[in-house]
Coordinates of C-alpha atoms and ligand atoms in Angstrom, one line a residue:
M1 CA 0.6 -11.3 191.8
Y2 CA 2.9 -8.3 192.5
S3 CA 4.4 -6.6 190.5
I4 CA 7.7 -5.7 190.9
T5 CA 10.5 -3.0 189.3
I6 CA 14.0 -3.5 190.6
L7 CA 16.3 -0.2 189.9
G8 CA 19.7 -1.4 189.4
S9 CA 19.4 -4.9 188.8
T10 CA 22.4 -6.2 187.4
G11 CA 24.1 -5.0 190.7
S12 CA 24.8 -7.6 193.6
I13 CA 21.0 -6.7 195.0
G14 CA 19.5 -7.0 191.4
E15 CA 20.8 -10.6 191.4
S16 CA 19.8 -11.7 195.0
T17 CA 16.7 -10.1 194.0
L18 CA 15.5 -12.0 190.9
D19 CA 17.2 -15.3 192.5
V20 CA 14.2 -14.9 195.6
I21 CA 11.9 -14.1 193.0
A22 CA 13.0 -16.9 190.6
Q23 CA 11.5 -19.1 193.8
H24 CA 8.5 -17.8 194.1
S25 CA 7.1 -16.9 190.5
D26 CA 3.8 -17.8 190.8
Q27 CA 3.6 -14.4 193.8
Y28 CA 6.1 -12.1 192.1
S29 CA 6.4 -10.8 188.7
I30 CA 9.0 -8.4 187.1
F31 CA 7.7 -4.9 185.3
A32 CA 11.2 -3.2 184.6
L33 CA 14.6 -3.8 185.3
T34 CA 17.1 -1.2 184.9
G35 CA 21.1 -1.4 184.4
C36 CA 23.9 0.7 183.4
R37 CA 26.9 -0.8 181.9
Q38 CA 26.3 -4.3 182.0
L39 CA 23.9 -4.9 179.0
E40 CA 24.7 -8.8 178.2
K41 CA 23.4 -9.5 181.8
L42 CA 20.4 -6.7 181.6
A43 CA 19.5 -8.5 177.8
Q44 CA 19.4 -12.0 179.5
Q45 CA 18.0 -11.1 182.6
S46 CA 15.1 -8.8 180.5
I47 CA 14.4 -12.3 178.8
Q48 CA 14.6 -14.8 181.6
Y49 CA 12.2 -12.5 183.8
N50 CA 10.0 -11.3 180.7
A51 CA 10.3 -7.9 181.6
K52 CA 7.8 -5.3 179.9
Y53 CA 10.9 -2.8 180.3
A54 CA 14.5 -2.8 180.3
V55 CA 15.7 1.0 181.3
V56 CA 19.2 2.0 180.5
T57 CA 20.9 5.8 181.0
D58 CA 21.5 6.8 177.4
E59 CA 20.7 6.4 174.1
S60 CA 23.8 4.3 172.7
S61 CA 23.3 1.8 175.3
A62 CA 19.7 1.7 174.5
K63 CA 20.4 0.9 171.0
R64 CA 22.7 -1.8 172.0
L65 CA 20.8 -3.1 174.8
T66 CA 17.8 -3.4 172.2
S67 CA 19.4 -5.4 169.8
L68 CA 21.0 -8.1 172.0
I69 CA 17.3 -8.5 173.3
M70 CA 15.9 -8.9 169.9
D71 CA 18.4 -11.5 169.2
L72 CA 17.6 -13.2 172.1
K73 CA 14.1 -13.2 170.5
G74 CA 12.6 -10.9 173.5
T75 CA 10.0 -8.6 173.5
T76 CA 11.2 -6.3 176.5
E77 CA 10.4 -2.6 175.3
V78 CA 13.8 -0.8 175.9
M79 CA 13.8 2.8 177.6
F80 CA 17.0 5.2 178.5
G81 CA 17.4 8.2 180.4
S82 CA 16.4 9.5 183.8
D83 CA 12.6 9.9 183.2
A84 CA 12.5 6.5 182.1
L85 CA 14.0 4.8 185.2
S86 CA 11.5 8.0 187.4
E87 CA 8.6 6.2 185.3
V88 CA 9.2 2.1 185.5
A89 CA 9.6 3.1 189.5
S90 CA 6.4 4.9 189.5
S91 CA 3.9 3.4 187.1
N92 CA 0.4 2.4 188.1
Q93 CA 1.1 -1.1 186.9
V94 CA 4.1 -1.8 189.8
D95 CA 3.4 -2.7 193.3
I96 CA 6.9 -3.1 194.8
V97 CA 10.3 -1.5 193.9
M98 CA 13.8 -2.6 194.8
A99 CA 15.7 0.7 194.9
A100 CA 19.2 -1.2 194.2
I101 CA 21.0 1.3 192.3
V102 CA 24.2 2.5 194.0
G103 CA 25.3 6.0 194.9
A104 CA 23.5 9.3 194.6
A105 CA 22.0 8.1 191.1
G106 CA 19.8 6.0 193.0
L107 CA 18.2 9.1 194.8
L108 CA 15.6 10.9 191.7
P109 CA 14.0 7.1 190.5
T110 CA 13.6 5.8 194.4
L111 CA 12.1 9.0 195.4
S112 CA 9.7 9.2 192.5
A113 CA 8.5 5.4 193.9
V114 CA 7.9 6.7 197.0
K115 CA 6.1 9.6 195.9
A116 CA 4.1 7.1 193.9
G117 CA 3.2 5.6 197.4
K118 CA 4.9 2.2 196.5
K119 CA 6.0 -0.2 198.5
V120 CA 9.7 0.6 198.6
L121 CA 12.7 -1.4 199.7
L122 CA 15.3 0.2 200.0
A123 CA 19.2 -1.1 199.4
N124 CA 20.3 2.5 198.3
K125 CA 21.5 3.9 201.3
E126 CA 22.8 6.7 200.4
S127 CA 19.2 8.4 199.3
L128 CA 18.4 8.5 202.5
V129 CA 21.8 10.3 203.7
M130 CA 21.8 12.9 201.5
A131 CA 17.9 14.0 201.3
G132 CA 17.2 12.4 204.3
S133 CA 14.7 14.6 205.9
I134 CA 13.1 15.2 202.2
F135 CA 12.9 11.5 201.6
M136 CA 11.3 11.1 204.8
G137 CA 8.6 14.2 204.3
A138 CA 7.6 12.3 200.8
V139 CA 7.5 8.9 202.4
K140 CA 4.9 10.3 205.3
Q141 CA 2.7 12.4 203.0
H142 CA 2.4 9.8 200.1
S143 CA 2.2 7.2 202.7
A144 CA 5.0 4.6 201.1
T145 CA 5.7 2.1 202.8
L146 CA 9.2 1.9 203.0
L147 CA 11.3 -0.9 203.8
P148 CA 15.2 -1.4 205.0
I149 CA 17.2 -4.1 203.1
D150 CA 20.3 -2.7 204.7
S151 CA 20.8 -6.0 206.7
E152 CA 21.7 -4.3 209.7
H153 CA 18.3 -2.1 209.6
N154 CA 16.5 -5.1 208.3
A155 CA 17.7 -6.9 211.5
I156 CA 16.7 -3.2 213.5
F157 CA 13.3 -3.1 211.7
Q158 CA 12.7 -6.9 213.0
C159 CA 13.6 -6.0 216.2
L160 CA 11.8 -2.7 216.8
P161 CA 8.2 -2.8 218.9
D162 CA 5.2 -3.1 216.1
N163 CA 4.0 0.4 218.3
Y164 CA 7.5 1.7 217.3
N165 CA 5.7 4.5 214.8
D166 CA 2.8 5.0 216.8
G167 CA 4.0 6.2 220.5
D168 CA 6.4 3.6 221.6
Q169 CA 10.2 5.1 220.8
P170 CA 10.8 6.0 224.4
S171 CA 10.9 1.9 225.3
V172 CA 13.7 1.8 223.0
K173 CA 17.2 2.7 224.5
K174 CA 19.9 2.4 221.8
L175 CA 20.0 0.9 218.4
I176 CA 23.0 -1.0 218.1
L177 CA 24.5 -1.6 214.5
S178 CA 26.4 -4.1 213.9
A179 CA 29.8 -3.7 211.6
S180 CA 32.3 -6.7 210.5
G181 CA 34.9 -4.6 210.9
G182 CA 35.9 -5.3 207.0
P183 CA 39.5 -7.0 205.7
F184 CA 41.1 -4.2 207.1
R185 CA 40.1 -4.9 210.6
T186 CA 43.0 -6.3 211.8
W187 CA 45.6 -4.7 209.7
D188 CA 47.9 -2.3 211.1
M189 CA 48.2 1.6 209.4
Q190 CA 51.1 1.1 207.6
K191 CA 49.8 -2.0 206.3
I192 CA 46.1 -0.3 205.4
S193 CA 47.9 2.6 203.5
K194 CA 49.3 0.3 200.9
A195 CA 46.1 -1.3 200.7
T196 CA 44.8 -2.1 196.4
P197 CA 41.2 -2.1 195.3
E198 CA 41.4 -5.9 195.2
Q199 CA 42.1 -6.3 198.7
A200 CA 39.8 -4.2 200.0
C201 CA 37.0 -5.6 197.6
A202 CA 37.7 -9.0 199.1
H203 CA 35.3 -8.5 201.9
P204 CA 35.5 -11.7 204.3
N205 CA 31.7 -12.5 204.9
W206 CA 29.2 -9.8 202.3
S207 CA 29.8 -10.6 198.5
M208 CA 28.7 -7.1 197.0
G209 CA 29.4 -4.3 194.6
N210 CA 33.0 -2.6 194.9
K211 CA 31.8 0.6 196.2
I212 CA 30.0 -0.6 199.3
S213 CA 32.7 -3.0 199.8
V214 CA 35.3 -0.2 199.8
D215 CA 33.4 1.8 201.9
S216 CA 33.1 -1.3 204.3
A217 CA 36.6 -1.7 203.8
S218 CA 37.2 2.3 205.1
M219 CA 34.2 1.5 207.7
M220 CA 32.4 4.5 206.1
N221 CA 29.9 2.3 204.7
K222 CA 29.3 1.7 208.7
G223 CA 28.7 5.9 208.8
L224 CA 26.7 5.7 206.3
E225 CA 24.8 3.3 207.8
C226 CA 24.3 5.5 210.8
I227 CA 22.9 8.6 209.3
E228 CA 20.5 5.9 207.3
A229 CA 19.8 4.4 210.8
K230 CA 18.8 8.1 212.0
W231 CA 16.3 8.8 209.3
L232 CA 14.7 4.8 209.0
F233 CA 14.2 4.7 212.8
D234 CA 13.5 8.7 213.5
T235 CA 15.9 8.9 216.4
T236 CA 18.5 11.1 217.0
M237 CA 22.9 9.9 216.7
D238 CA 23.3 9.5 221.0
K239 CA 20.7 6.7 220.4
I240 CA 22.8 4.9 217.5
E241 CA 25.9 2.8 218.5
V242 CA 28.4 0.3 216.2
L243 CA 29.5 -3.0 217.7
I244 CA 32.2 -4.9 215.8
H245 CA 31.1 -8.0 215.2
P246 CA 33.6 -9.9 213.0
Q247 CA 31.5 -12.9 212.1
S248 CA 28.6 -11.1 210.9
I249 CA 26.2 -13.4 212.0
V250 CA 24.0 -11.0 214.6
H251 CA 23.1 -8.0 211.9
S252 CA 22.5 -5.6 214.4
L253 CA 20.6 -5.3 217.9
V254 CA 17.3 -3.3 219.8
Q255 CA 18.4 -2.4 223.5
Y256 CA 15.2 -1.4 225.7
V257 CA 14.8 0.2 228.9
D258 CA 13.9 -2.6 230.7
G259 CA 17.3 -4.0 230.0
S260 CA 16.5 -6.5 226.9
V261 CA 18.3 -6.9 224.0
L262 CA 16.7 -8.2 221.3
A263 CA 18.7 -9.2 218.3
Q264 CA 18.3 -10.8 214.5
L265 CA 20.6 -13.6 213.6
G266 CA 21.2 -15.0 210.3
N267 CA 24.1 -16.5 207.7
P268 CA 25.6 -13.0 205.6
D269 CA 23.0 -13.2 202.9
M270 CA 21.4 -10.8 201.7
R271 CA 18.5 -12.7 200.0
T272 CA 17.5 -12.8 203.9
P273 CA 16.4 -9.2 204.3
I274 CA 15.4 -8.9 200.3
A275 CA 13.0 -11.8 201.1
H276 CA 11.9 -10.4 204.8
G277 CA 11.0 -7.0 202.3
L278 CA 9.3 -8.7 199.3
A279 CA 7.0 -10.7 201.5
W280 CA 6.6 -8.5 204.4
P281 CA 4.5 -8.9 206.8
Q282 CA 4.6 -12.2 205.8
R283 CA 7.8 -14.4 205.5
L284 CA 9.2 -16.1 202.6
A285 CA 11.5 -18.8 201.6
S286 CA 15.1 -16.9 200.4
G287 CA 17.3 -20.2 199.9
V288 CA 19.2 -19.2 202.5
A289 CA 21.0 -22.0 204.5
D290 CA 19.9 -22.4 207.7
L291 CA 21.9 -20.6 210.5
D292 CA 24.5 -23.5 212.5
L293 CA 25.4 -22.0 215.8
S294 CA 27.3 -24.9 216.8
E295 CA 29.1 -24.5 214.0
I296 CA 29.9 -21.2 213.9
A297 CA 31.0 -21.8 217.5
Q298 CA 32.1 -18.7 218.6
L299 CA 30.2 -14.9 218.1
T300 CA 32.7 -12.2 218.9
F301 CA 32.6 -8.3 219.7
E302 CA 34.5 -5.5 220.2
Q303 CA 35.0 -1.4 220.4
P304 CA 35.5 0.2 216.3
D305 CA 38.6 1.6 216.4
L306 CA 38.1 5.6 214.9
V307 CA 42.0 6.4 214.7
K308 CA 42.1 3.2 212.4
F309 CA 39.4 4.2 210.3
P310 CA 38.6 7.9 210.6
C311 CA 35.8 7.6 207.6
L312 CA 33.4 6.5 210.7
Q313 CA 34.1 9.6 212.7
L314 CA 33.9 12.2 209.7
A315 CA 30.0 10.6 209.1
Y316 CA 29.9 11.3 213.1
N317 CA 31.1 15.0 212.7
A318 CA 28.6 15.2 209.4
A319 CA 25.8 13.6 210.8
A320 CA 26.2 15.9 213.7
E321 CA 26.6 19.2 211.5
G322 CA 23.7 18.0 209.8
G323 CA 21.7 19.9 207.4
N324 CA 23.6 18.8 204.0
A325 CA 26.9 18.0 205.6
P326 CA 25.8 14.5 205.2
A327 CA 25.4 15.0 201.1
V328 CA 28.7 16.4 201.1
L329 CA 30.1 13.7 202.8
N330 CA 28.8 11.0 200.6
A331 CA 29.6 12.6 197.1
A332 CA 32.9 13.1 198.3
N333 CA 33.1 9.5 199.1
E334 CA 31.9 8.6 196.1
I335 CA 34.4 10.9 194.0
A336 CA 37.6 9.6 196.3
V337 CA 36.2 5.7 196.1
D338 CA 36.1 6.3 192.3
A339 CA 39.7 7.5 192.5
F340 CA 40.9 4.6 194.5
L341 CA 39.5 2.2 192.5
D342 CA 40.9 3.8 189.8
G343 CA 44.6 3.2 191.2
R344 CA 44.6 7.1 191.3
I345 CA 45.2 7.7 194.9
G346 CA 46.0 5.2 198.2
F347 CA 43.5 3.3 200.3
T348 CA 44.2 6.1 203.1
A349 CA 43.7 9.3 200.7
I350 CA 39.6 8.3 200.9
A351 CA 39.7 10.3 204.6
Q352 CA 42.1 13.4 203.4
A353 CA 39.9 13.9 200.7
V354 CA 36.4 13.6 202.2
E355 CA 38.0 15.3 205.3
K356 CA 39.2 17.8 202.8
T357 CA 36.0 18.7 201.1
L358 CA 34.0 18.7 204.2
D359 CA 36.6 21.4 205.7
S360 CA 36.1 24.1 202.8
F361 CA 32.1 24.0 203.1
D362 CA 30.0 26.3 205.1
F363 CA 26.8 24.2 205.6
Y364 CA 23.3 24.8 205.8
E365 CA 19.6 23.0 205.7
P366 CA 18.9 22.1 202.3
E367 CA 15.2 22.8 202.2
S368 CA 14.6 21.5 198.7
L369 CA 15.8 18.6 196.3
D370 CA 17.6 21.4 194.1
A371 CA 19.4 22.9 197.2
V372 CA 20.6 18.9 197.7
Q373 CA 21.8 18.6 194.4
D374 CA 23.7 21.7 194.4
S375 CA 25.3 20.1 197.6
D376 CA 26.4 17.3 195.4
N377 CA 27.2 18.7 192.6
R378 CA 30.0 21.5 194.7
A379 CA 31.0 18.8 196.6
R380 CA 32.1 16.7 193.3
S381 CA 33.8 19.3 192.3
V382 CA 35.8 20.2 195.2
A383 CA 36.9 16.2 196.1
V384 CA 37.7 16.2 192.4
S385 CA 40.5 19.3 192.8
V386 CA 41.5 17.9 196.3
I387 CA 42.3 14.5 194.7
K388 CA 44.2 16.2 191.8
R389 CA 46.1 18.1 194.8
I390 CA 46.5 14.4 196.3
E391 CA 47.5 13.3 192.9
S392 CA 50.2 15.5 192.2
Ligands
NAD1 P1 26.4 -2.8 192.3 O1 27.4 -2.1 191.9 O2 26.5 -4.5 192.6 O3 25.1 -2.6 191.7 C1 25.0 -1.3 191.3 C2 24.0 -1.3 189.9 O4 23.4 0.2 190.4 C3 24.1 -1.6 188.6 O5 22.5 -2.8 188.5 C4 24.5 -0.6 188.1 O6 23.7 -0.7 187.0 C5 23.5 0.8 188.8 N1 23.9 2.1 188.5 C6 25.2 2.4 188.6 N2 25.5 3.3 188.4 C7 24.5 4.2 188.3 C8 24.0 5.3 187.0 N3 24.2 5.9 186.7 N4 22.7 5.4 186.8 C9 21.8 4.2 187.1 N5 22.2 3.2 187.6 C10 23.5 2.6 187.7 O7 25.9 -2.4 194.3 P2 25.6 -3.3 194.8 O8 26.6 -3.7 195.8 O9 24.3 -4.0 194.6 O10 24.6 -1.8 196.1 C11 23.6 -1.4 195.5 C12 23.2 -0.4 196.7 O11 22.5 -1.4 198.3 C13 24.0 0.9 197.7 O12 23.7 1.7 197.5 C14 24.4 -0.3 198.4 O13 25.1 0.9 199.6 C15 23.1 -1.1 198.9 N6 23.8 -2.2 199.6 C16 24.0 -3.2 199.1 C17 24.4 -4.6 199.8 C18 25.2 -5.5 199.4 O14 25.2 -6.8 199.8 N7 25.5 -5.6 198.0 C19 24.4 -4.5 201.2 C20 23.9 -3.2 201.8 C21 22.9 -2.2 200.9
MG2 MG1 24.4 -2.9 205.9

């Protein structure tokens, strides 16, 4: 029986993880669940999965959650704050941690799980984008098992040679990340500039949280994923390519030096990579429908359009810059996406705000977590003032 903490259980990845666990309750039990705003859902999950602990961000949410759980006659103990998040991620009663908090808020608790040497299922790509070098250093130092949940990275992980980390890197020529192109792939720039949050969140293939949905629409998501891949697979940006594949069936590909290309295919449902991560190196039924290629009939591919989707180019630039540039990119993007979702700026202003924020920074190598947090904080305040100027 494996004991699991899900950081961000009330989100899209969190719910899919609970769905897979519910299918295998003889093998997996819940130690702790965490959430932010959806307290009713967190209370209900805590009861249904008999969680030992539920963690929220602040004291007033904790009081409300405690009373909701008591009303439901549950026994889950409620905690709050960032120390509590780190505690349930690193407890010696936990075997597996699903890191599914969205954004920079996921960094510290995920790193706590890594430092405790856990098996960490990584959905929170932002933590690697912000602090890749420190994060991967901690994975090595503490012998954590890091398994990618992002569908593209999970696909690549499945297609790499077994001894990739022990000297077989030269056999791999390219990592090819597929991208659906998002809801605006076929729109012209004029139409994209008027896109609403509802349209940006209506992804054609995947059902996801709002932030990553907007990132997919701007293609910032793919840029973040290239940086994520660089760290996860210890490679360089020139070996990473993006390929638009609107059907989201081929989840990514690995090109070998001999001309072989291995790909992982499946229906677009995050329960597949989640089940893969939970059971690895074994396999587990996920509840995902069988792939019917004759029904899908056509798989198509095209090049990404960097003019229509400038966020992808901005991410490439930040990756090439290195140091704290990806952390600045990520923080500015989080602020800009929030402003877009709030209706304060238009869709195209997301890229403008990120670009202006990056332009105002001198980059350096953040040697410590404090330096990363400092870059993140400063980028957020610059982005806020850039956005104020765009608004007025
Ligand atoms: P979501 O918005 O649906 O859920 C986010 C979760 O994080 C919620 O449980 C929320 O309570 C929690 N959270 C938000 N802000 C928080 C804060 N400040 N402190 C503590 N907890 C907080 O997001 P999602 O779509 O499930 O994505 C989660 C992560 O997984 C993201 O990093 C995303 O990029 C990545 N990811 C998601 C998908 C997907 O299909 N949804 C695919 C690949 C990767
Ligand atoms: Mg992805």
